[in-house]
Short mmCIF file of C-alpha atoms in Angstrom, two decimals:
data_model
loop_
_atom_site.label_atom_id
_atom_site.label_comp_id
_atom_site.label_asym_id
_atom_site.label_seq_id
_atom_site.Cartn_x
_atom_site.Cartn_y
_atom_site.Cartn_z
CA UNK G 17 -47.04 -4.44 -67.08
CA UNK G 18 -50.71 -5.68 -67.29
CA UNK G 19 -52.68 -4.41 -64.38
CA UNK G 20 -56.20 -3.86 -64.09
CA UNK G 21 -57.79 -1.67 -61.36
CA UNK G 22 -61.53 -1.99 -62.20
CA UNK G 23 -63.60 -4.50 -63.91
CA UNK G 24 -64.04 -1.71 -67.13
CA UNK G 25 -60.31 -2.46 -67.54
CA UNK G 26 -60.73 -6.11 -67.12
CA UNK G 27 -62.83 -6.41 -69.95
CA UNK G 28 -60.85 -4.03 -72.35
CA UNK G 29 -58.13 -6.44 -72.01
CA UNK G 30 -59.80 -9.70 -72.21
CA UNK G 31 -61.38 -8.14 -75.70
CA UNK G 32 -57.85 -7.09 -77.05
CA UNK G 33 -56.90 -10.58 -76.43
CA UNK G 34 -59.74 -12.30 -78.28
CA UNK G 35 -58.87 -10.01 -81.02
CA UNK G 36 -55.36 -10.32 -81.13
CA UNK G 37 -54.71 -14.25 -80.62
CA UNK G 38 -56.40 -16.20 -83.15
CA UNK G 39 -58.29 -18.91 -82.14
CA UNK G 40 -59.43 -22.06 -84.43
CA UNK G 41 -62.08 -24.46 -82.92
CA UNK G 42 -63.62 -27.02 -84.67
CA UNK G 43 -65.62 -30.83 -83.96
CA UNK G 44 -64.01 -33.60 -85.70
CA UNK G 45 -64.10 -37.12 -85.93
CA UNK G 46 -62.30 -39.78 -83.75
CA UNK G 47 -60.45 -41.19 -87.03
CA UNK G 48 -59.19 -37.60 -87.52
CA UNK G 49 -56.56 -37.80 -84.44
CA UNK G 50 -54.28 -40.22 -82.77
CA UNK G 51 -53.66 -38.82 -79.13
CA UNK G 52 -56.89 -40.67 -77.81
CA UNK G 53 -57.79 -44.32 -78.30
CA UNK G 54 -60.19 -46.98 -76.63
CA UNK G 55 -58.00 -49.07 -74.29
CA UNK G 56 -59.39 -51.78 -72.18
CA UNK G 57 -62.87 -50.17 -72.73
CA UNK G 58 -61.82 -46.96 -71.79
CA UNK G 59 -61.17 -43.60 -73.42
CA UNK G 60 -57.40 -42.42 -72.69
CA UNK G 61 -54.54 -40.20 -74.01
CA UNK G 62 -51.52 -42.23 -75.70
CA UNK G 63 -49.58 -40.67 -73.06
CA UNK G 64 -51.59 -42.58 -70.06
CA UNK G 65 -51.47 -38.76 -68.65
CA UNK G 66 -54.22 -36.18 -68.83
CA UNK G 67 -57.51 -37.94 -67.99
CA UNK G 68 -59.77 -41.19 -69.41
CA UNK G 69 -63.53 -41.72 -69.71
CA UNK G 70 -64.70 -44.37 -68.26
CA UNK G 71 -68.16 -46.46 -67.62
CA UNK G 72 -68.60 -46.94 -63.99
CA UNK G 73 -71.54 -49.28 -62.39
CA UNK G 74 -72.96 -48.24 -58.71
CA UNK G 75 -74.76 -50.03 -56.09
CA UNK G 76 -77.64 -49.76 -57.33
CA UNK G 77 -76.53 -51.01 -60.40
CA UNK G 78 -76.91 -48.00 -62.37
CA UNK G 79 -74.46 -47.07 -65.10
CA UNK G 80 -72.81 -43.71 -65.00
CA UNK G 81 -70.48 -42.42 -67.94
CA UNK G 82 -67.21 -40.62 -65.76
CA UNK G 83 -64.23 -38.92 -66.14
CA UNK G 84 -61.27 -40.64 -63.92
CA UNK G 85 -58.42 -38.45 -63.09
CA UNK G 86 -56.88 -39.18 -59.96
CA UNK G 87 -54.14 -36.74 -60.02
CA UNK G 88 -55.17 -33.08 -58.38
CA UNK G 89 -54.96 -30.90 -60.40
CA UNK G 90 -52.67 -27.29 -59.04
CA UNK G 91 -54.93 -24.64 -58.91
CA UNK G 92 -53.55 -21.37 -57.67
CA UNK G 93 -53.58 -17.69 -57.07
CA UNK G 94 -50.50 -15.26 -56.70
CA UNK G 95 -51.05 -12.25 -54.44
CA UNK G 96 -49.44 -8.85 -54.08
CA UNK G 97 -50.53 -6.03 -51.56
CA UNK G 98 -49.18 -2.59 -52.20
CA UNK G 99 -50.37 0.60 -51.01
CA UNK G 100 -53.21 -1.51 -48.88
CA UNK G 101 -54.58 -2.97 -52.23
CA UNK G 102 -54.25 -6.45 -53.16
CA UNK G 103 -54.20 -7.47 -56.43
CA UNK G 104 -54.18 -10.61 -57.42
CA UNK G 105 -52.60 -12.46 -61.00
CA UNK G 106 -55.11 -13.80 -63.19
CA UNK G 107 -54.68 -15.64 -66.75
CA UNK G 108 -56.95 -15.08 -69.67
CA UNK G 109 -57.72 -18.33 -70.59
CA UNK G 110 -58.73 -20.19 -73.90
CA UNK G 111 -60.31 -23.44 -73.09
CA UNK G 112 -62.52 -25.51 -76.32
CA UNK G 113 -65.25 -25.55 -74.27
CA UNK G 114 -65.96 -22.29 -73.00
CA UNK G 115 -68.35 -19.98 -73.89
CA UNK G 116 -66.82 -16.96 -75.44
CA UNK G 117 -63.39 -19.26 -75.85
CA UNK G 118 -61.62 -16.81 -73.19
CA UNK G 119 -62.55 -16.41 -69.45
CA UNK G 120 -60.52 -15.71 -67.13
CA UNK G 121 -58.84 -17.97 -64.69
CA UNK G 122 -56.39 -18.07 -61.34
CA UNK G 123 -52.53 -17.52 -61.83
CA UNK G 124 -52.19 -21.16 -62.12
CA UNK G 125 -54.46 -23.64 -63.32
CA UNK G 126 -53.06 -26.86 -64.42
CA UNK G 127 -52.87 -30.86 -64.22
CA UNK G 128 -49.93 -32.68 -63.97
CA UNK G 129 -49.61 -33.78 -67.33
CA UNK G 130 -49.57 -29.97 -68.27
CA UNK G 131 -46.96 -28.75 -65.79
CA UNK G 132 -44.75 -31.71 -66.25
CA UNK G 133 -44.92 -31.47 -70.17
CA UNK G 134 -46.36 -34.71 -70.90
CA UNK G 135 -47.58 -33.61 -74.53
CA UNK G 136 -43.66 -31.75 -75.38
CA UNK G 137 -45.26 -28.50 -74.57
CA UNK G 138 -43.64 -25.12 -73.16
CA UNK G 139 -43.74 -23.98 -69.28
CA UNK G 140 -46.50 -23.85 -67.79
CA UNK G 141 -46.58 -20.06 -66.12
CA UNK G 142 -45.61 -19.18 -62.53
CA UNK G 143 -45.49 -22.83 -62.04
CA UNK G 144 -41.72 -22.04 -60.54
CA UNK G 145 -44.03 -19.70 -57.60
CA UNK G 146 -45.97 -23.19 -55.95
CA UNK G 147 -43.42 -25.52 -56.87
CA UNK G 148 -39.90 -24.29 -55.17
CA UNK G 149 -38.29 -22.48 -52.87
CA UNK G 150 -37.91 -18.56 -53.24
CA UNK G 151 -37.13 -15.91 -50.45
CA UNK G 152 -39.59 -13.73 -52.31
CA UNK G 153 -42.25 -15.70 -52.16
CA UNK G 154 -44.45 -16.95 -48.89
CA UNK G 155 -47.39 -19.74 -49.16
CA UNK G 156 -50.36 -18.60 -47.64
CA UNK G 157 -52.51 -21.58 -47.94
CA UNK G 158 -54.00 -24.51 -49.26
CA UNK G 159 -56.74 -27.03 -49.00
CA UNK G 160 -58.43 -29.87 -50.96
CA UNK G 161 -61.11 -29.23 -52.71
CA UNK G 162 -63.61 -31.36 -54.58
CA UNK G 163 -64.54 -31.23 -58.94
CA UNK G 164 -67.66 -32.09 -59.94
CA UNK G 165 -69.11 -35.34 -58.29
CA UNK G 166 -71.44 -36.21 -61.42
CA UNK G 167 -68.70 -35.67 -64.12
CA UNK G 168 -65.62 -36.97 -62.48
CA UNK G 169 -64.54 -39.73 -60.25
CA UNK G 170 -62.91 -39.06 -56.91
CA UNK G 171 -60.95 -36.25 -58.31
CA UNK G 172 -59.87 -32.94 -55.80
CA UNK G 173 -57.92 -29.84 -57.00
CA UNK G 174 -55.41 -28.60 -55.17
CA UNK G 175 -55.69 -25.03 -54.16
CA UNK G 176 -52.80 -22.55 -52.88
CA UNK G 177 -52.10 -19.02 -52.69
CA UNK G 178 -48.76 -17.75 -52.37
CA UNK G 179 -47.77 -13.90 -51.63
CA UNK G 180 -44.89 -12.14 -53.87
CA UNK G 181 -42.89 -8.95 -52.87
CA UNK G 182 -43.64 -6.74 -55.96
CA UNK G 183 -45.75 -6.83 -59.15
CA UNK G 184 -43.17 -8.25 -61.32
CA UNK G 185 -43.65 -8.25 -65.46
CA UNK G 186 -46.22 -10.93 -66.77
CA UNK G 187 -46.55 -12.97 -70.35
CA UNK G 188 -49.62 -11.45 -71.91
CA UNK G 189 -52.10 -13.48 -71.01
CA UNK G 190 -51.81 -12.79 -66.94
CA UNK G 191 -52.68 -9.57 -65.68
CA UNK G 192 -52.40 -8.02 -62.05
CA UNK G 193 -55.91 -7.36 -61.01
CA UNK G 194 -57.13 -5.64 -57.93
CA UNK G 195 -59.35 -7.33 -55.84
CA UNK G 196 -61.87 -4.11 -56.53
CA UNK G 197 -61.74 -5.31 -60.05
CA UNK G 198 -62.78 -9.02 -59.12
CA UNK G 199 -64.95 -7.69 -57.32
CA UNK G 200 -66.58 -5.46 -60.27
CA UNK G 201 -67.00 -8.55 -62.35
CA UNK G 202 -68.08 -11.20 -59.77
CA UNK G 203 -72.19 -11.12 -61.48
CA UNK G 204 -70.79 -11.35 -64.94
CA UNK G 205 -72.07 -14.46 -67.14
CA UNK G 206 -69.27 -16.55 -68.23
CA UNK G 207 -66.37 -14.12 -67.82
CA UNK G 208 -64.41 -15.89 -64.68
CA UNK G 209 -64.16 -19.76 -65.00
CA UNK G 210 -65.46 -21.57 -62.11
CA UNK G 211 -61.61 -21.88 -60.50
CA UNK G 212 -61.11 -18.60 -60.32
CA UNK G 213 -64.46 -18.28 -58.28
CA UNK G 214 -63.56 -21.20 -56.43
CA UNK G 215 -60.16 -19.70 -55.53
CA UNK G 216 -62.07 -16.04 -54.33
CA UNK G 217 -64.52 -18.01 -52.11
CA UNK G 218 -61.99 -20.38 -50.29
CA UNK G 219 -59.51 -17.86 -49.55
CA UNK G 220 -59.58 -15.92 -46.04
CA UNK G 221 -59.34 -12.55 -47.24
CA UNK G 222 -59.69 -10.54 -44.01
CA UNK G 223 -56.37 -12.28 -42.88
CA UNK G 224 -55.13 -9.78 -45.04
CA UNK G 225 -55.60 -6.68 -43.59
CA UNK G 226 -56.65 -7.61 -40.14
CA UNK G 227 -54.44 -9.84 -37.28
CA UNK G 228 -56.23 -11.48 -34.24
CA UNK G 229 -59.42 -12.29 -36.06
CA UNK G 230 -62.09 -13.11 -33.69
CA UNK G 231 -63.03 -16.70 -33.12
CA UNK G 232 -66.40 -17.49 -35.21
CA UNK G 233 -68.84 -20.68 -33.88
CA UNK G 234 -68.06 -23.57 -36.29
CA UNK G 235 -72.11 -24.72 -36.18
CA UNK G 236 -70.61 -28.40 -36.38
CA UNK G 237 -74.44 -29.41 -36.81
CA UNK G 238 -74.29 -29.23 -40.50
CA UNK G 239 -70.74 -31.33 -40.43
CA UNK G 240 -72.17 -33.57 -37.97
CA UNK G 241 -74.90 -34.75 -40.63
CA UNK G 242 -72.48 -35.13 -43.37
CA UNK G 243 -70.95 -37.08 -41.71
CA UNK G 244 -73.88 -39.30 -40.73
CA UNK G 245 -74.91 -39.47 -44.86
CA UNK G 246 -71.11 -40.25 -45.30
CA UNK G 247 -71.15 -43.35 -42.58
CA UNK G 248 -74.06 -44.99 -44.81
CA UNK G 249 -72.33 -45.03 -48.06
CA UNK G 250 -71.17 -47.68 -49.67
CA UNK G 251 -68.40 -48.68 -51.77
CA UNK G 252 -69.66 -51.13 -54.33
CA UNK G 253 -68.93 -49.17 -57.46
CA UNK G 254 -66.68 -50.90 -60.27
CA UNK G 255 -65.23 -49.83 -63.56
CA UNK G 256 -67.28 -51.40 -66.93
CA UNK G 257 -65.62 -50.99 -70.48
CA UNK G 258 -67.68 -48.60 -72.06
CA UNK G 259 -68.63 -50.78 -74.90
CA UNK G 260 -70.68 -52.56 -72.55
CA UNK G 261 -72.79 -49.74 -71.01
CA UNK G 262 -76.73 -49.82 -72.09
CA UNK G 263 -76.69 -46.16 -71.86
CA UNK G 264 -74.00 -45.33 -74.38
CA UNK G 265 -72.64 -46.11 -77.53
CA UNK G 266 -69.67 -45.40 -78.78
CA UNK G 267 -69.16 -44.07 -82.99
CA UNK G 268 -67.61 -41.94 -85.16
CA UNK G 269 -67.73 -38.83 -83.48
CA UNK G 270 -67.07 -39.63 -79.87
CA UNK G 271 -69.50 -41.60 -77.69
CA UNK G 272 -73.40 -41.20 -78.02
CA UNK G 273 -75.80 -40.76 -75.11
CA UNK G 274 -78.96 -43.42 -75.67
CA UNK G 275 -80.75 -40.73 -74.05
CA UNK G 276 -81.50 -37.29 -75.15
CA UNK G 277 -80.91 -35.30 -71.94
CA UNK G 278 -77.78 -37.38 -70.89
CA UNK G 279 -74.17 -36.16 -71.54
CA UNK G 280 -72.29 -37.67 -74.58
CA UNK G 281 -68.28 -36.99 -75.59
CA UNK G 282 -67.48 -35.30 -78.63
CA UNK G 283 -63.67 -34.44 -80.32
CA UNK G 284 -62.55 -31.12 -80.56
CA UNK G 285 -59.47 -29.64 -82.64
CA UNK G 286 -58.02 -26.45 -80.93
CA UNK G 287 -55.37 -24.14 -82.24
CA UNK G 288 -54.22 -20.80 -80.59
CA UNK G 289 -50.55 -19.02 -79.22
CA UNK G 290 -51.23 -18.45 -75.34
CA UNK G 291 -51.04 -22.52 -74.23
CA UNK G 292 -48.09 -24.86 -73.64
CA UNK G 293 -48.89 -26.33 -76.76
CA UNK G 294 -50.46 -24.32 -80.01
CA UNK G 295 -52.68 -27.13 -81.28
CA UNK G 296 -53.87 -29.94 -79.71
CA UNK G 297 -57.38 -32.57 -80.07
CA UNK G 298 -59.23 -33.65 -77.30
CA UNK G 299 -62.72 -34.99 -75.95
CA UNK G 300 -65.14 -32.57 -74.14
CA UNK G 301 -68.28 -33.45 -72.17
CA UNK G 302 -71.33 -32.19 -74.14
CA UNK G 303 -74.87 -31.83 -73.27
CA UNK G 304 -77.88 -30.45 -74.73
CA UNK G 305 -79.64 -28.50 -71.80
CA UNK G 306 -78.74 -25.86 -68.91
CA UNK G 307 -78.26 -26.13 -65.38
CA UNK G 308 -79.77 -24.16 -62.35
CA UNK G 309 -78.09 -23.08 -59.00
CA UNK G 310 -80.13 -21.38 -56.37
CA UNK G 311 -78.40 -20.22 -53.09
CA UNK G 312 -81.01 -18.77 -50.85
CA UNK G 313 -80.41 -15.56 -48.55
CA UNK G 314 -82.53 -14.86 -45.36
CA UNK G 315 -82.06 -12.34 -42.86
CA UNK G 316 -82.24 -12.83 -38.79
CA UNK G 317 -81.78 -9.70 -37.13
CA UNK G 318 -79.01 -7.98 -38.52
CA UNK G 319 -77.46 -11.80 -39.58
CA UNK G 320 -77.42 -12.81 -42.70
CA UNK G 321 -78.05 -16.39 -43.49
CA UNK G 322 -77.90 -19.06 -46.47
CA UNK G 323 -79.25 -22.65 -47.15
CA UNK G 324 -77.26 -25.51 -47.74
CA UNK G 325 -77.92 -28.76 -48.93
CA UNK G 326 -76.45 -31.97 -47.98
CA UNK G 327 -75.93 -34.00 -51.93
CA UNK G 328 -74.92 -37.50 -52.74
CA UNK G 329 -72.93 -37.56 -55.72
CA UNK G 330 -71.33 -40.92 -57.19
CA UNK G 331 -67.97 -39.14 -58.09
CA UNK G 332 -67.53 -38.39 -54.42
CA UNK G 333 -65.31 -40.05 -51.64
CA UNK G 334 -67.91 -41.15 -49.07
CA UNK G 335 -70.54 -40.17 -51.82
CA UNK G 336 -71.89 -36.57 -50.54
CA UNK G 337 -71.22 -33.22 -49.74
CA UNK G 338 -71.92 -29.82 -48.87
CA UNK G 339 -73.91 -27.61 -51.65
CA UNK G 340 -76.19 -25.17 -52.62
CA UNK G 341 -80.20 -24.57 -51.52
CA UNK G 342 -80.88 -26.30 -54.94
CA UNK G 343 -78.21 -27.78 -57.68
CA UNK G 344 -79.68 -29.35 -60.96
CA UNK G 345 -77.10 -30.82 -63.08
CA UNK G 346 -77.51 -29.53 -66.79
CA UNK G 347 -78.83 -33.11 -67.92
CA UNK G 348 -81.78 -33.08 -66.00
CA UNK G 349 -84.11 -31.06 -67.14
CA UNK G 350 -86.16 -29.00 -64.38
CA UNK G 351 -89.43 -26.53 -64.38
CA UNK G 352 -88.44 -23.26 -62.55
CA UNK G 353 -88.44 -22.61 -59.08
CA UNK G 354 -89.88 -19.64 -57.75
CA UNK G 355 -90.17 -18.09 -54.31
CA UNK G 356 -92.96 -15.93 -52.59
CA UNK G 357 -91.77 -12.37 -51.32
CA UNK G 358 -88.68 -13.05 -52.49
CA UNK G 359 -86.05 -11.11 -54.70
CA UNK G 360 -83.20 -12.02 -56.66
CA UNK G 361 -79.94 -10.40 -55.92
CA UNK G 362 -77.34 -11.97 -58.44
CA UNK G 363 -78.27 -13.88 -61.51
CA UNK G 364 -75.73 -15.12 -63.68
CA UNK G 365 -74.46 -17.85 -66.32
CA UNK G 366 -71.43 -19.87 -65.70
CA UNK G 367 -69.79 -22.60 -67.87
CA UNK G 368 -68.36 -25.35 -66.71
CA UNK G 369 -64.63 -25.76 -67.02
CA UNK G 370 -63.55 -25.38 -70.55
CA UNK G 371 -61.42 -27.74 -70.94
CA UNK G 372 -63.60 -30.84 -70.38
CA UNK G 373 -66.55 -29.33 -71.26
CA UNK G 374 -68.08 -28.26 -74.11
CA UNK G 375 -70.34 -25.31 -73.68
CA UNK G 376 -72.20 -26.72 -70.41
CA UNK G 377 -73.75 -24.04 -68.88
CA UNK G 378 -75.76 -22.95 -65.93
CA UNK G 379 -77.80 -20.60 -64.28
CA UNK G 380 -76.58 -19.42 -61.02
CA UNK G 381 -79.40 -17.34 -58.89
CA UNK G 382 -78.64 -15.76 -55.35
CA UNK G 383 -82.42 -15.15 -53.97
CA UNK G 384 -83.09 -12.87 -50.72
CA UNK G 385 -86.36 -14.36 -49.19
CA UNK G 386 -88.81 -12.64 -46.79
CA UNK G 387 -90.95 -15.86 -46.10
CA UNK G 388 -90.53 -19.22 -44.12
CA UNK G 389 -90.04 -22.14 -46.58
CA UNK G 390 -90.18 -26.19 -45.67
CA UNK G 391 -86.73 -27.48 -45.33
CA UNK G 392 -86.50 -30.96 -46.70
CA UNK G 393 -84.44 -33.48 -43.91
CA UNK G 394 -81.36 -32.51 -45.90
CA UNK G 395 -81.02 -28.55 -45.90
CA UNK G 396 -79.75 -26.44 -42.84
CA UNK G 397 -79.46 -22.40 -42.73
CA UNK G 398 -76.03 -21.49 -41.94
CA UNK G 399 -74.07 -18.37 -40.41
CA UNK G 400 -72.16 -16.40 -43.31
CA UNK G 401 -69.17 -17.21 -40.47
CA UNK G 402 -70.52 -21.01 -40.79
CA UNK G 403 -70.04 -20.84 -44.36
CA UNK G 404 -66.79 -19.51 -44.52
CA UNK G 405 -65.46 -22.65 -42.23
CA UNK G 406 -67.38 -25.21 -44.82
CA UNK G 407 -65.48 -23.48 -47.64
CA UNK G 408 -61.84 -23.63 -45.79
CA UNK G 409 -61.95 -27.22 -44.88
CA UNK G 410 -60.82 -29.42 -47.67
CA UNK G 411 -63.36 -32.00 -49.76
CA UNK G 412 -66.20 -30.85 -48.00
CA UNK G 413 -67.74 -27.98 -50.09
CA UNK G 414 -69.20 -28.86 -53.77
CA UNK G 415 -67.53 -26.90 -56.23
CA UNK G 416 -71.03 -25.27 -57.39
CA UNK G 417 -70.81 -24.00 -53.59
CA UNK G 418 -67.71 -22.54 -53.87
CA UNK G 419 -68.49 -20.90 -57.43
CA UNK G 420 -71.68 -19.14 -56.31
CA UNK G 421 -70.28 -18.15 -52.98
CA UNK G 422 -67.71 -16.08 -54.48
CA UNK G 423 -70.44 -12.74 -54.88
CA UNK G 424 -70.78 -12.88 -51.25
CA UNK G 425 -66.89 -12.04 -51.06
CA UNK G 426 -68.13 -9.48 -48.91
CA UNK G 427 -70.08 -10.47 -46.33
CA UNK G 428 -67.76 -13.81 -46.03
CA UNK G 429 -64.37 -11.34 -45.34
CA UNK G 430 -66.34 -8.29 -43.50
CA UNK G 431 -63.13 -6.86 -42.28
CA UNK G 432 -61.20 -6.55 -45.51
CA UNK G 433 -61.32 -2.60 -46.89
CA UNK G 434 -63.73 -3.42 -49.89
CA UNK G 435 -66.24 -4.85 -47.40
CA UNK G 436 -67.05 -1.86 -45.68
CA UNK G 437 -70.25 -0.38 -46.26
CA UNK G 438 -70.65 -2.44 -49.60
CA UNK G 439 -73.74 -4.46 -50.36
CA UNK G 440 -73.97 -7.41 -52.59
CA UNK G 441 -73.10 -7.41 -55.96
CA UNK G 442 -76.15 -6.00 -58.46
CA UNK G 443 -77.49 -8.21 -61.42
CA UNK G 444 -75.63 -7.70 -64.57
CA UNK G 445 -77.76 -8.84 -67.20
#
């Protein structure tokens, strides 16, 4: 059985993987496949599953080059306490676009083309666990939550966690890890994929271990002002055939941003053993430059606080959400943002997902600050108690939230063991 107790271990098997499964990546040209084609001025699998590119025109009449997938896609983790330690089954995951091919991701990760076998693959794994009945198994939870509002268009994954009896025998790709071993890793660049830290942030972890868990103030003030920025949205978007976009153009390798700094799509051949099917060519999202995340810390007392943003995204239902003290998509180039009296806690790199995006990267940065700072009309400091409840409803947290919120695993589940007397997570350069 794979099981992992430490992040050390974690890492010793992810390496054995990369060099025991052969992996084959390589850019080609449109002409050189036949799963994708331009239909009615959009990009699309043969199968109609999967997802399309599309060109999409907003009120303000400015073109915006999106990924529609409408279908959530079942994102999941399966959990196992023994002995008063939970570990939890994670899949070492090859993906075109990710940096360093393999990350890790949760026990399930897939859309419904995959786990319905739309492209005459195998399986997916522990699909059987979220989709049917078993007296072994009890669902935990689940919620909603959103993908990236700039990339894709009205599209949620669908979260769940699900508790099993015993640590049962895996395929070699999925390991049992302890949460201590999550936790090990959680300031590592590019070694869990952003569902996996998604998963780890939503997820009420002192339910766990503790019963009758105090009631926490939701500080509805936050909420309240989404949902004002919500009520003045408006849905005037429409779908445009690619071919017509000023901002785009499509040729022999994909489609070509006009613009340096925008994204463009590019194919990708991929060949390997551990997925339902062993070779397969798709489009990714490129880009040329780096994101930033900043979440800022402050202390009140003996509270600790954060700063969220309130961010209008086109990709969104009701076109905003809940996010980060600062979120710079890795198309728009930025100068650095510094703070006075102010020290970084976490700094780390984290691709976006792998399999729509090809190498797109960014900076996340957890800073403690000392000083006051001007709050623009769209930023509120919240309770770490005021950010779990964002990150438990569904649709309301951005999914750069979630990602970065996953090294305060602590101080969002105080009452699970690992949380006692632990600080936040060091830098791991």
């Amino acid at each position: 059985m794979n099981l992992a107790t430490n992040g050390s271990q974690l890492d010793t098997f992810l390496q054995s993987l990369i060099n025991s499964s052969p992996v084959e990546i390589k850019e080609i040209e449109f002409s050189e496949q036949s799963d994708w084609l331009y239909n009615k001025g959009a990009l699309s699998h043969k199968s109609k599953g999967f997802f399309e590119i599309v060109g999409l025109l907003d009120s303000e009449k400015k073109e915006h080059l999106m990924m529609y997938q409408p279908q959530s896609a079942l994102t999941g983790l399966v959990l196992c306490v023994k002995n008063e330690t939970c570990y939890v089954l994670i899949q070492a995951r090859i993906e075109p676009g990710n940096i360093g091919v393999i990350q890790y991701g949760p026990s399930i990760q897939s859309t419904p083309a995959n786990y319905m076998a739309l492209h005459g693959g195998k399986q997916t794994s522990v699909f059987e666990l979220f989709n049917s009945y078993s007296n072994t198994v009890i669902p935990l939870s689940t919620s909603m939550q959103l993908d990236i509002g700039t990339r894709y268009f009205q599209k949620s994954k669908w979260h769940n966690y699900v508790l099993v009896d015993d640590l049962f025998e895996t395929e070699n790709h999925l390991i049992w890890a302890s949460l201590e071993a999550l936790q090990d890793c959680l300031g590592k660049s590019n070694f869990l994929n952003i569902d996996l830290r998604s998963l780890i942030a939503v997820f009420d972890w002192d339910k766990l271990f503790a019963n009758n868990l105090p009631q926490k103030p939701s500080e509805s003030f936050i909420i309240e002002n989404l949902w004002k920025h919500k009520s003045t949205w408006k849905y005037a978007h429409k779908f445009v055939p690619i071919e017509d976009l000023g901002c785009w153009k499509i040729n022999s390798q994909g489609i070509r941003a006009i613009s340096k700094n925008d994204i463009g799509v590019k194919f990708y051949k991929t060949t390997c053993d551990t997925r339902e099917v062993r070779s397969w060519s798709q489009p990714l999202i490129t880009v040329e430059s780096k994101g930033l995340t900043i979440l800022l810390l402050r202390k009140i007392g003996e509270e600790l606080q954060c700063l969220l943003s309130i961010k209008k995204e086109i990709g969104i239902d009701g076109g905003y959400s809940i996010t980060t003290s600062y979120s710079i998509n890795p198309e728009m180039p930025f100068e650095e943002i510094t703070f006075e009296n102010s020290e970084t806690l976490v700094e780390y790199n984290q691709s976006d997902e792998g399999g729509r995006f090809y190498k797109n990267e960014i900076l996340n940065r957890v800073v403690l600050i000392q000083n006051e700072i001007a709050l623009k009309d769209n930023q509120y400091w919240v309770s770490m108690s005021g950010l779990k409840n964002i990150l438990q409803m569904s649709n309301i947290a951005s999914i750069q939230l979630r990602g970065i919120s996953s090294v305060l695993l602590n101080y969002l589940n105080p009452l699970h063991p690992l949380a006692q007397g632990s600080s936040l997570v060091p830098i791991i350069l």
